[in-house]
C-alpha positions as MATLAB code, in Angstrom:
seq = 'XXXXXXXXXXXXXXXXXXXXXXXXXXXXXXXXXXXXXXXXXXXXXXXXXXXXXXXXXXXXXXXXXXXXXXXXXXXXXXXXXXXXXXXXXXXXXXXXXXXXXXXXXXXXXXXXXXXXXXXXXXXXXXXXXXXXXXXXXXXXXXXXXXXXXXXXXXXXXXXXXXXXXXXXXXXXXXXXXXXXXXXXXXXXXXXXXXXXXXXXXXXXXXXXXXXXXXXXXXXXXXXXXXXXXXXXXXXXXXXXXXXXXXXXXXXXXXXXXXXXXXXXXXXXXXXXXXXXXXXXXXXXXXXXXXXXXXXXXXXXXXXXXXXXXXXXXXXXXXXXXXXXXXXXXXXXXXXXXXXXXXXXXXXXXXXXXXXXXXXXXXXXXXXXXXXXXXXXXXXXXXXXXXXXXXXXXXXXXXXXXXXXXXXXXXXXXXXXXXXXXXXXXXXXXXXXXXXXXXXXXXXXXXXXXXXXXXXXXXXXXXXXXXXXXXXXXXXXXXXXXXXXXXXXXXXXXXXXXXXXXXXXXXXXX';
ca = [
      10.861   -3.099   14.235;
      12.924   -4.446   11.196;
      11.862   -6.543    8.857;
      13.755   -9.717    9.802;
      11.727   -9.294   13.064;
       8.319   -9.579   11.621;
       6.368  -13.133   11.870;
       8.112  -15.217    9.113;
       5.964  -16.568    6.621;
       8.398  -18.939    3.845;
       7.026  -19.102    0.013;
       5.838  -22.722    0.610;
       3.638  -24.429    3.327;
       5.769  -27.197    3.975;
       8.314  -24.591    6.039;
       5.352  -23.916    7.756;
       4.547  -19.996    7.641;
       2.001  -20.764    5.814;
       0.860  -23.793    7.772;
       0.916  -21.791   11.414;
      -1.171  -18.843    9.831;
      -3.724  -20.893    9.173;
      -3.928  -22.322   12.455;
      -3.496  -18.814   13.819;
      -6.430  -18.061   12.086;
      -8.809  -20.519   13.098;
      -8.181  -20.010   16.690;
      -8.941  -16.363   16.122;
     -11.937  -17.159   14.300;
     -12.803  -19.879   16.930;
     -12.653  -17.018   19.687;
     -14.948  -14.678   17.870;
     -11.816  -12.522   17.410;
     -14.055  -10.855   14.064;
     -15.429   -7.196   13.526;
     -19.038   -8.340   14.803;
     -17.540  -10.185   18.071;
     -15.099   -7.001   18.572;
     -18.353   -5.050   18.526;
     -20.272   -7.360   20.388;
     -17.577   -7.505   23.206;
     -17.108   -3.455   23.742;
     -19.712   -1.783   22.429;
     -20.281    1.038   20.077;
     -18.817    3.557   21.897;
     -15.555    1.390   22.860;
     -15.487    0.095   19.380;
     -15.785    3.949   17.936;
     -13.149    5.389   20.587;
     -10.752    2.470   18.577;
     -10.674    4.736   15.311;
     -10.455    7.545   17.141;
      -7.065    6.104   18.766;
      -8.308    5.645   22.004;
      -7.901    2.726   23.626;
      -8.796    3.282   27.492;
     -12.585    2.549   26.843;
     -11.726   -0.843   25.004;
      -9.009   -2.042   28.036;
     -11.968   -1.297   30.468;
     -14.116   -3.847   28.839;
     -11.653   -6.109   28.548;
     -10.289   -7.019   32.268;
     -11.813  -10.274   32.554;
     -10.395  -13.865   30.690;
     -12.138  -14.634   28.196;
     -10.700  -16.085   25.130;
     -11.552  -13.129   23.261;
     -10.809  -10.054   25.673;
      -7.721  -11.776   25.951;
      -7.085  -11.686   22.461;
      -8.499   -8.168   21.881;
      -5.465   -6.958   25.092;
      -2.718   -9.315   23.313;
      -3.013   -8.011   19.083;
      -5.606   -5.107   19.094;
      -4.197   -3.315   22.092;
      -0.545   -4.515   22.590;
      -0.576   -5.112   25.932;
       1.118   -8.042   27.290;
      -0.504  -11.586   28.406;
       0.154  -14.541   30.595;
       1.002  -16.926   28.923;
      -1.004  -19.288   30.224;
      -4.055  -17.383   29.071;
      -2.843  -17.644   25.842;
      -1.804  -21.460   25.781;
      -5.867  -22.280   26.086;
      -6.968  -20.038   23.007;
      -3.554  -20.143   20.587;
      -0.721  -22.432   19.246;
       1.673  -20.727   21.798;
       5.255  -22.847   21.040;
       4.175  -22.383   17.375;
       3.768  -18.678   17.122;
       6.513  -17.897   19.185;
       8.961  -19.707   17.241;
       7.668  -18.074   14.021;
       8.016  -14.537   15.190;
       4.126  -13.943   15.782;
       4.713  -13.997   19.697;
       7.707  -13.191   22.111;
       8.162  -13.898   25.448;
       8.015  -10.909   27.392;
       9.273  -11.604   31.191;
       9.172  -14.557   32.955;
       5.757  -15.547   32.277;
       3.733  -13.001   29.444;
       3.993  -13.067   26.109;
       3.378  -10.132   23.436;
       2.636   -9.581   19.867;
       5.243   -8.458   17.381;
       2.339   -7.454   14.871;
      -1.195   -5.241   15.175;
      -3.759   -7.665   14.047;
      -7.034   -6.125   13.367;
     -10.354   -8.168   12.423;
     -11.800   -6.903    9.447;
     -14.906   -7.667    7.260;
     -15.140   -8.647    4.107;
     -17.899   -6.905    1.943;
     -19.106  -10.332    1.221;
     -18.989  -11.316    5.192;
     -15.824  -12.573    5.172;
     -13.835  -12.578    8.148;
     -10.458  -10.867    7.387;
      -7.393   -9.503    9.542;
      -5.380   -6.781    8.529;
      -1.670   -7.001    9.606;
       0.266   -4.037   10.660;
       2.909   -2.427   12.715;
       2.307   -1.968   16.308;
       0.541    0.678   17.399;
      -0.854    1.078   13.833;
      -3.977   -1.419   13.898;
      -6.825    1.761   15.355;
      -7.058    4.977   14.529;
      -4.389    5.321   12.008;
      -0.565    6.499   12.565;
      -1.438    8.128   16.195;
       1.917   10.398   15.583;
       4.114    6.818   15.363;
       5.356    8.165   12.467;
       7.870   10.271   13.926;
       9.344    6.989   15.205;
       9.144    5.578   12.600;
       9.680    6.440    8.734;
       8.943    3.200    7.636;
       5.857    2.290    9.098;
       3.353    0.281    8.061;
      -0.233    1.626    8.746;
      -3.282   -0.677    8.885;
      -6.807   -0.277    7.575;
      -7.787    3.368    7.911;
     -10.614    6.221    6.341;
      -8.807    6.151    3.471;
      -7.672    2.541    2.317;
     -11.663    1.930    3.468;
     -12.841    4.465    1.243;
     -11.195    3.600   -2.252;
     -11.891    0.168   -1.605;
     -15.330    1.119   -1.200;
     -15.095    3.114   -4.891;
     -13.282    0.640   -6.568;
     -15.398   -1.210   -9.457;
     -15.571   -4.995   -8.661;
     -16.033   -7.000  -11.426;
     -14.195  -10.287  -12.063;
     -10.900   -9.534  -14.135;
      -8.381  -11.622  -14.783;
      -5.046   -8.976  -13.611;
      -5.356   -6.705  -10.976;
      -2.068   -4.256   -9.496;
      -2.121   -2.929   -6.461;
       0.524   -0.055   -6.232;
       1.692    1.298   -2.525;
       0.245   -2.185   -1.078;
       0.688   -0.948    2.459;
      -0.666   -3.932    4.724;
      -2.318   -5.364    1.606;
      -6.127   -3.715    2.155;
      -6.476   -3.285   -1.485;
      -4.791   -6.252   -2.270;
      -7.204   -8.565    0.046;
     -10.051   -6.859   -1.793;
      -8.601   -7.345   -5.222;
      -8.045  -11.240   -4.585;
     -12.251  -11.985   -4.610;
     -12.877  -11.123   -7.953;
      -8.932  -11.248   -9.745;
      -7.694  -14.270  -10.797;
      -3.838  -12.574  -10.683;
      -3.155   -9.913   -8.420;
      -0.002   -8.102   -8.247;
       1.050   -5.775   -5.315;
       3.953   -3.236   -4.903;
       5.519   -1.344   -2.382;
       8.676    1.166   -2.246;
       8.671   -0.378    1.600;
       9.887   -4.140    1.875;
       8.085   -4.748    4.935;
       5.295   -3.359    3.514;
       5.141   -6.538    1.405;
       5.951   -8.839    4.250;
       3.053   -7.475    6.370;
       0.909   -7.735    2.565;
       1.768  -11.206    2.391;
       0.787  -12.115    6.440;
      -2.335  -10.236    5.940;
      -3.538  -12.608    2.823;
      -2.270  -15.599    4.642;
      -4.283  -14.573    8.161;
      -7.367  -13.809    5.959;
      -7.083  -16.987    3.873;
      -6.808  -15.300    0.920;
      -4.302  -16.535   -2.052;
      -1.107  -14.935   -2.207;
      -0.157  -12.223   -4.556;
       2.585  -11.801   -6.737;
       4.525   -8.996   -4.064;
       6.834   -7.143   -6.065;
       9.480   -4.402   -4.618;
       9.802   -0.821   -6.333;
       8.530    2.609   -6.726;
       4.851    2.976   -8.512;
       5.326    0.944  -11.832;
       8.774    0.463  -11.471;
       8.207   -2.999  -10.955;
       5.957   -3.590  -13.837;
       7.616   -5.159  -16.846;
       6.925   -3.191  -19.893;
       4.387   -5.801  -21.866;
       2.208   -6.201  -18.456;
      -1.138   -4.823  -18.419;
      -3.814   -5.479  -15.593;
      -7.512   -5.253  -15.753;
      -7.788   -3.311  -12.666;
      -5.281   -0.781  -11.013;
      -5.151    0.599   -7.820;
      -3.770    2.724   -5.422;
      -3.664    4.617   -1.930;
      -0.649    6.253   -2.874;
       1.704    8.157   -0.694;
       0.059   11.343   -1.568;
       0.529   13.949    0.957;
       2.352   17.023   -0.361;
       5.202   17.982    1.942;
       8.628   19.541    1.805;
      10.832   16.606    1.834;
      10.185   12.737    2.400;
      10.509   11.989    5.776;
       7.874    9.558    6.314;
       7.163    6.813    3.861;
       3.693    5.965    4.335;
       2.726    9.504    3.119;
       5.160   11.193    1.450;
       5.968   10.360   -1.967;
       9.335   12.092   -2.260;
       8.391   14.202   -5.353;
       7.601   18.131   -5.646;
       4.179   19.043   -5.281;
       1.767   17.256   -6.610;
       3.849   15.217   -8.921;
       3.742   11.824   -7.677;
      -0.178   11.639   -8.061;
      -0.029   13.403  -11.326;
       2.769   10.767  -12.754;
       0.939    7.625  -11.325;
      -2.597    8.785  -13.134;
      -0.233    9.792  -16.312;
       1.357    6.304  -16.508;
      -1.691    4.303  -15.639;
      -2.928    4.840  -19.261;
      -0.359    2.221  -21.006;
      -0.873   -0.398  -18.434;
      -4.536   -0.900  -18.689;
      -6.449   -3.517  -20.796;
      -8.826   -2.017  -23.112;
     -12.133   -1.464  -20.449;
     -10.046   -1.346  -17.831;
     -10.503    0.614  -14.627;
      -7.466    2.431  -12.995;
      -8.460    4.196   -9.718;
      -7.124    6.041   -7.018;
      -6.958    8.202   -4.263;
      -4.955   11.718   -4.604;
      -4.336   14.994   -3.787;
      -3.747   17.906   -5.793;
      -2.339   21.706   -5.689;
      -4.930   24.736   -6.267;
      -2.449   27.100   -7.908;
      -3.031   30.552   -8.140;
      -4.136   31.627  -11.669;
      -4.779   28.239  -12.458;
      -8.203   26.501  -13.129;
      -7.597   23.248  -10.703;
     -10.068   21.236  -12.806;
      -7.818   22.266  -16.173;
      -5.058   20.924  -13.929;
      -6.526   17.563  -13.312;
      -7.427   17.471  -16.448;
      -4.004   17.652  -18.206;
      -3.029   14.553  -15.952;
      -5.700   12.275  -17.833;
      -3.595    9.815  -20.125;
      -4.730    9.075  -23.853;
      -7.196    7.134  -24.396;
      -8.739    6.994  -20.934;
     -12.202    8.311  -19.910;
     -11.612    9.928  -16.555;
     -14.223   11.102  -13.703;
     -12.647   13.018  -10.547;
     -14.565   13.889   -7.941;
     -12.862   16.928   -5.171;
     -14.232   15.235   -2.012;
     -12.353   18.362   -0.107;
     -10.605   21.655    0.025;
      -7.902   22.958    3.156;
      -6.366   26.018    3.017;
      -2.246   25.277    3.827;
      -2.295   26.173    7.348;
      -5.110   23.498    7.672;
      -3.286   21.356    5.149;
       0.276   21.308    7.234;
      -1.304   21.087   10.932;
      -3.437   17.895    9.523;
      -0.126   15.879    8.349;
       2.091   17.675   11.260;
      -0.222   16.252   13.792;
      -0.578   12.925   11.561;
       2.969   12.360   12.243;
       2.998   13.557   16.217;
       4.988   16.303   15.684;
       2.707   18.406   17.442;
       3.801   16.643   20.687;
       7.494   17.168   20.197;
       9.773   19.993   20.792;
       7.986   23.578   19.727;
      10.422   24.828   18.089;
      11.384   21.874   16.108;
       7.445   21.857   15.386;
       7.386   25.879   14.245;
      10.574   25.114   11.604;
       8.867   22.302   10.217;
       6.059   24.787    9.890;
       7.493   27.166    8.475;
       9.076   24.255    5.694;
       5.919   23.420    5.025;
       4.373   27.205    3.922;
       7.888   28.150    2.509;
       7.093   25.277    0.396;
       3.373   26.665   -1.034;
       4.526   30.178   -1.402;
       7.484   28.754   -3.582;
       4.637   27.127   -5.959;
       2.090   29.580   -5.421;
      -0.247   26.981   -4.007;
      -2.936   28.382   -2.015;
      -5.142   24.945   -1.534;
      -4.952   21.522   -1.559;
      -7.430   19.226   -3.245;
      -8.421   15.643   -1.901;
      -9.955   13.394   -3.843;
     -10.949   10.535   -6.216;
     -10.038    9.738   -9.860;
     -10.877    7.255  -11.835;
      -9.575    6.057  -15.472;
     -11.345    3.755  -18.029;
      -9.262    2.542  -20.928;
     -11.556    3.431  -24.282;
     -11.876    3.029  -27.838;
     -13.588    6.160  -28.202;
     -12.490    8.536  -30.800;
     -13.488   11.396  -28.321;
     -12.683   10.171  -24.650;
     -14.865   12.167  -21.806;
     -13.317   13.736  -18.953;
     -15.711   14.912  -15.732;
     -14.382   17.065  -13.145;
     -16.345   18.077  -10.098;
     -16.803   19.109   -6.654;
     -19.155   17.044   -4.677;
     -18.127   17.604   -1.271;
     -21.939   15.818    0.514;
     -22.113   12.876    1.798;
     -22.652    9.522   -0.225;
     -23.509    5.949    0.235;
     -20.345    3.300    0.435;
     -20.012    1.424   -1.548;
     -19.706    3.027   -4.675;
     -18.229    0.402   -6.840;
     -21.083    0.011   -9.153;
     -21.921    3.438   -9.182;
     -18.923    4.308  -10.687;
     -18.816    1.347  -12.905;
     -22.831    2.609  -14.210;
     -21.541    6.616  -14.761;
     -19.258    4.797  -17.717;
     -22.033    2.458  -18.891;
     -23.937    5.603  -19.015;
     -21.139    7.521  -20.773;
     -21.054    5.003  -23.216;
     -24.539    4.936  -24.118;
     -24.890    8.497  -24.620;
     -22.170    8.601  -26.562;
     -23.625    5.993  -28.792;
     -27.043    7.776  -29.266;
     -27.404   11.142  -31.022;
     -30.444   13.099  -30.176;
     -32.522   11.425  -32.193;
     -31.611    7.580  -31.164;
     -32.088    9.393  -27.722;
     -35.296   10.384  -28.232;
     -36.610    6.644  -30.051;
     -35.075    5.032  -26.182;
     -36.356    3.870  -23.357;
     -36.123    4.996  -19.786;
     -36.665    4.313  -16.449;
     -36.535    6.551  -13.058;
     -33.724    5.312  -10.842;
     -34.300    3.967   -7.510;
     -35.329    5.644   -4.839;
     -35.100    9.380   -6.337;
     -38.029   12.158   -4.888;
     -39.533   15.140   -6.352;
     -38.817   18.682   -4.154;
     -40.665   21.770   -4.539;
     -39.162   24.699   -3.924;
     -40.917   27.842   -3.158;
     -42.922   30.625   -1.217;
     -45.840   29.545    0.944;
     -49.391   29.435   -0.681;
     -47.502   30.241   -4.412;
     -49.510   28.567   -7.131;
     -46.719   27.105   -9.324;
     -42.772   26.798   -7.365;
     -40.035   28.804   -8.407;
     -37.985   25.222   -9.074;
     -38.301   22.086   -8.894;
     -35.386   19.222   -7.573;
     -34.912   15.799   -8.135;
     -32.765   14.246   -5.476;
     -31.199   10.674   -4.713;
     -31.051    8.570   -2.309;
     -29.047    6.243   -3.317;
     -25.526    5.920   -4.889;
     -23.980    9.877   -4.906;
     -26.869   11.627   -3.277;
     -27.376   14.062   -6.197;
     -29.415   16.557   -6.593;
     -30.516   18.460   -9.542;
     -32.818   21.128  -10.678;
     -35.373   20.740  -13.878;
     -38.073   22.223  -15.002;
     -41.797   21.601  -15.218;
     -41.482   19.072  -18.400;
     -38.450   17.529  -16.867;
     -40.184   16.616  -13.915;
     -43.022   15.582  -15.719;
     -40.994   13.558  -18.021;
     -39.010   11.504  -15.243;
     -41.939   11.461  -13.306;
     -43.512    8.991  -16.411;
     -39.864    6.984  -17.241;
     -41.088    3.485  -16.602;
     -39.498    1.922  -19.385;
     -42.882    1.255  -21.449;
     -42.782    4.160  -23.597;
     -40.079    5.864  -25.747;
     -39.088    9.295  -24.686;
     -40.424   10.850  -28.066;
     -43.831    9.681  -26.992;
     -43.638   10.984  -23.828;
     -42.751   14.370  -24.620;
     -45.348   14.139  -27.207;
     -48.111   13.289  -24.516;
     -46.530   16.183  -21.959;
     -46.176   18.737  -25.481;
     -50.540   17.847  -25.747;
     -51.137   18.397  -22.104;
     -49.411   21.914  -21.808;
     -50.288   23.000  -24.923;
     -46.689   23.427  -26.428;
     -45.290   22.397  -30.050;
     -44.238   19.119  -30.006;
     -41.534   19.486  -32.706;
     -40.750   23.076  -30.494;
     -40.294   20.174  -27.335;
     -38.859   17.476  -28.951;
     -35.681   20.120  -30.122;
     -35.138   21.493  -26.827;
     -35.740   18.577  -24.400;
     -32.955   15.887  -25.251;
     -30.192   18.017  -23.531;
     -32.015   17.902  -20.556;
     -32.729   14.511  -20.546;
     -28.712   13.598  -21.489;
     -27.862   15.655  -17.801;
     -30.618   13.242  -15.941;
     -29.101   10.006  -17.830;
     -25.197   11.077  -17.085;
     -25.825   11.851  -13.150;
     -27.967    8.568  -12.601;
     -31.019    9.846  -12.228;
     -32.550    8.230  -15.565;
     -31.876    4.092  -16.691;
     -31.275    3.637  -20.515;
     -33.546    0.271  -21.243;
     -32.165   -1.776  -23.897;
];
């Protein structure tokens, strides 16, 4: 599908684009045509069979009429309608003169667009725009049809929106827009956001994805990562699911970012630096080469721009075989001609052996513009399972970074703290033992961490309630184990600056 063929949508509502998306979306709305009326209609297991790019379970619960199994057939699962179903539940003349319909036959009509309902973390009731066939369970091998496809909401674009801090801001870029996920997000708490894509019908569907989900429109802006950014712009927020799959060549857009290795996720972190207001928040989704004889966090770490506090989290590790099959299945190639498969194969490992790349990192980073003479820079592996969102979790690991860095071990030991939420005590040891060989606090909440201390540490968190200073404490705990206070008070703080940096421990101004 070109881009002239997509559902038109002019700059101003008196052409009416802007004036039929609006009707489009209240007769989806008025059908229950949402994420809790999709799952209301067919089910969990229907509903989870969608992501999973199956669609047989969903067109079994949707054989009757019903204004919303008939809209579920016509934009979730592309099949095509009567169209005198669809003159009851939608503006049928309308749509089909602005591209959103065609006539298919003598008497069905079908959609030119996936439209998937989508909520809001607030409860809104968005719809993500995409290219057919791309609305469930992500590109389902269409991108060996296509090179320029645009995908729709999928594991990833869900999970950096999840990680993304959301404060109000006044500028917000979205680079690699796609079908405008990040950009729909941005536009609740940015006054300005900016979105760019390499693609240009990436930015149509962008734009037809804001106006469906009655969102303001963005300032859509063609080009390669900040190619379109005028040198004196700078944004409160940046973000990006980037094309970052490392392959031998650029065949399809959506993934592959047409530079060697690694290099297109190393230069967007690298020039993220300039463009960021100071307190700013630059995050993203990558992935990176484990080189042999290299240190992969050293790697990341040289990426980091001036200036910027950074914390990157490895979510994942594949070996290349696993790597290649992931993205040559991604793209269907799996289901074409074997041999054609085994060459492109073969590319692909040529490729690592070339750089000497044995691994391939997946992951998060995240940049904060700072003042600090002394920027910090956290690199870690924390492959477990978390709790989405993570927005202000990340936004509290800075606050936290900023406090320590503002209190030496003294100041440290004068504050107040409090336990986080919902963390519990583990003992660890052998049956009947008198005292455990360790003890763990662990999280609940946020990144599920989990930590080992000792017996004062435990004791110490175990007493954080804000009321008393953590001098006093260890004072009280140094009386009732019969230790040197001054002895505890020198050899405590660095255990209490781990518990504050992972989240286990509130500062209380």
């Amino acid at each position: 599908m070109s881009t002239s063929s997509l559902p038109a949508l002019p700059a101003t509502p008196a052409s009416g684009g802007a004036e039929v998306a609006a009707r489009l979306r209240d007769a989806l709305l008025g059908a229950s045509f949402t994420a809790d009326g999709l799952l209301e209609l067919l089910g969990a297991p229907a509903y989870a069979a969608l992501a999973r790019s199956e669609t047989v379970p969903a067109l079994r619960a949707t054989r009757g009429d019903t204004p919303l199994e008939v809209l579920v057939r016509l934009f979730l699962l592309q099949q095509p309608v009567p169209h005198a179903r669809v003159e009851g539940v939608l503006p049928l003349d309308a749509l089909v003169e602005s591209g959103w319909l065609v006539r298919a036959g003598a008497d069905e009509v079908a959609a030119t667009v996936d439209v998937r309902p989508y909520g809001g973390p607030g409860g809104e009731d968005w719809f993500i725009v995409s290219d057919l066939g791309c609305a469930v369970g992500g590109a389902g091998g269409i991108g060996s049809r296509d090179e320029g496809v645009v995908l729709g909401v999928g594991g990833a674009s869900t999970t950096l929106a999840g990680i993304t801090v959301r404060t109000p801001v006044s500028s917000a870029l979205d680079l690699g827009t796609g079908s405008g996920v990040q950009a729909l997000h941005a536009a609740r708490h940015a006054t300005r956001v900016t979105a760019t894509d390499l693609n240009p019908r990436a930015l149509h569907i962008t734009a037809l994805t804001l106006a469906l989900s009655g969102a303001p429109a963005a300032d859509l802006r063609e080009g390669s990562l900040f190619e379109p950014v005028r040198d004196d712009e700078t944004y409160d927020l940046i973000v990006s699911n980037p094309p970052f799959v490392i392959s031998p060549g650029a065949r399809l857009t959506y993934r592959d970012g047409g530079m060697g290795g690694d290099d297109l996720c190393r230069s967007l972190v690298q020039g993220a630096g300039v463009r960021l207001n100071e307190g700013g928040f630059a995050q993203f989704l990558a992935n990176w080469q484990h080189v042999e004889g290299e240190d992969w966090q050293d790697r990341l770490r040289s990426w980091v721009p001036r200036g910027c506090d950074a914390w990157i989290v490895q979510r994942e590790v594949q070996d290349v075989t696993q790597y290649a099959e992931l993205w040559l299945r991604d793209a269907g190639d799996h289901r074409g001609d074997p041999a054609e498969y085994q060459a492109r194969y073969d590319a692909w490992l040529d490729e690592f052996e070339a750089r000497k790349v044995r691994a391939v990192g997946f992951g998060w980073i995240t940049l904060r513009k700072t003042a600090a003479a002394e920027p910090s820079i956290t690199v870690e592996e924390w492959p477990h399972p978390v709790e989405q969102p993570l927005g202000d979790t990340v936004r509290a690991h800075f606050d936290r970074l900023d406090y320590l860095r503002a209190h030496d071990d003294a100041a440290l030991l004068e504050g107040h703290f409090r336990l986080a939420g919902e963390v519990v005590q583990e003992q660890v040891g052998l049956p009947g033992a008198e005292d455990p060989e360790h003890v763990v606090l662990r999280q609940n909440r946020g990144m599920r961490r989990a930590t080992k201390v000792d017996t004062v540490g435990a004791g110490f968190a175990g007493v954080c309630d804000g009321s008393l200073s953590a001098g006093r404490i260890l004072d009280a705990i140094a009386q009732l184990v019969g230790e040197d206070p001054v002895l505890l008070r020198d050899r405590t703080p660095a255990q209490i600056r781990l518990l504050v940096e992972q989240g286990f421990l509130v500062p209380v101004e």
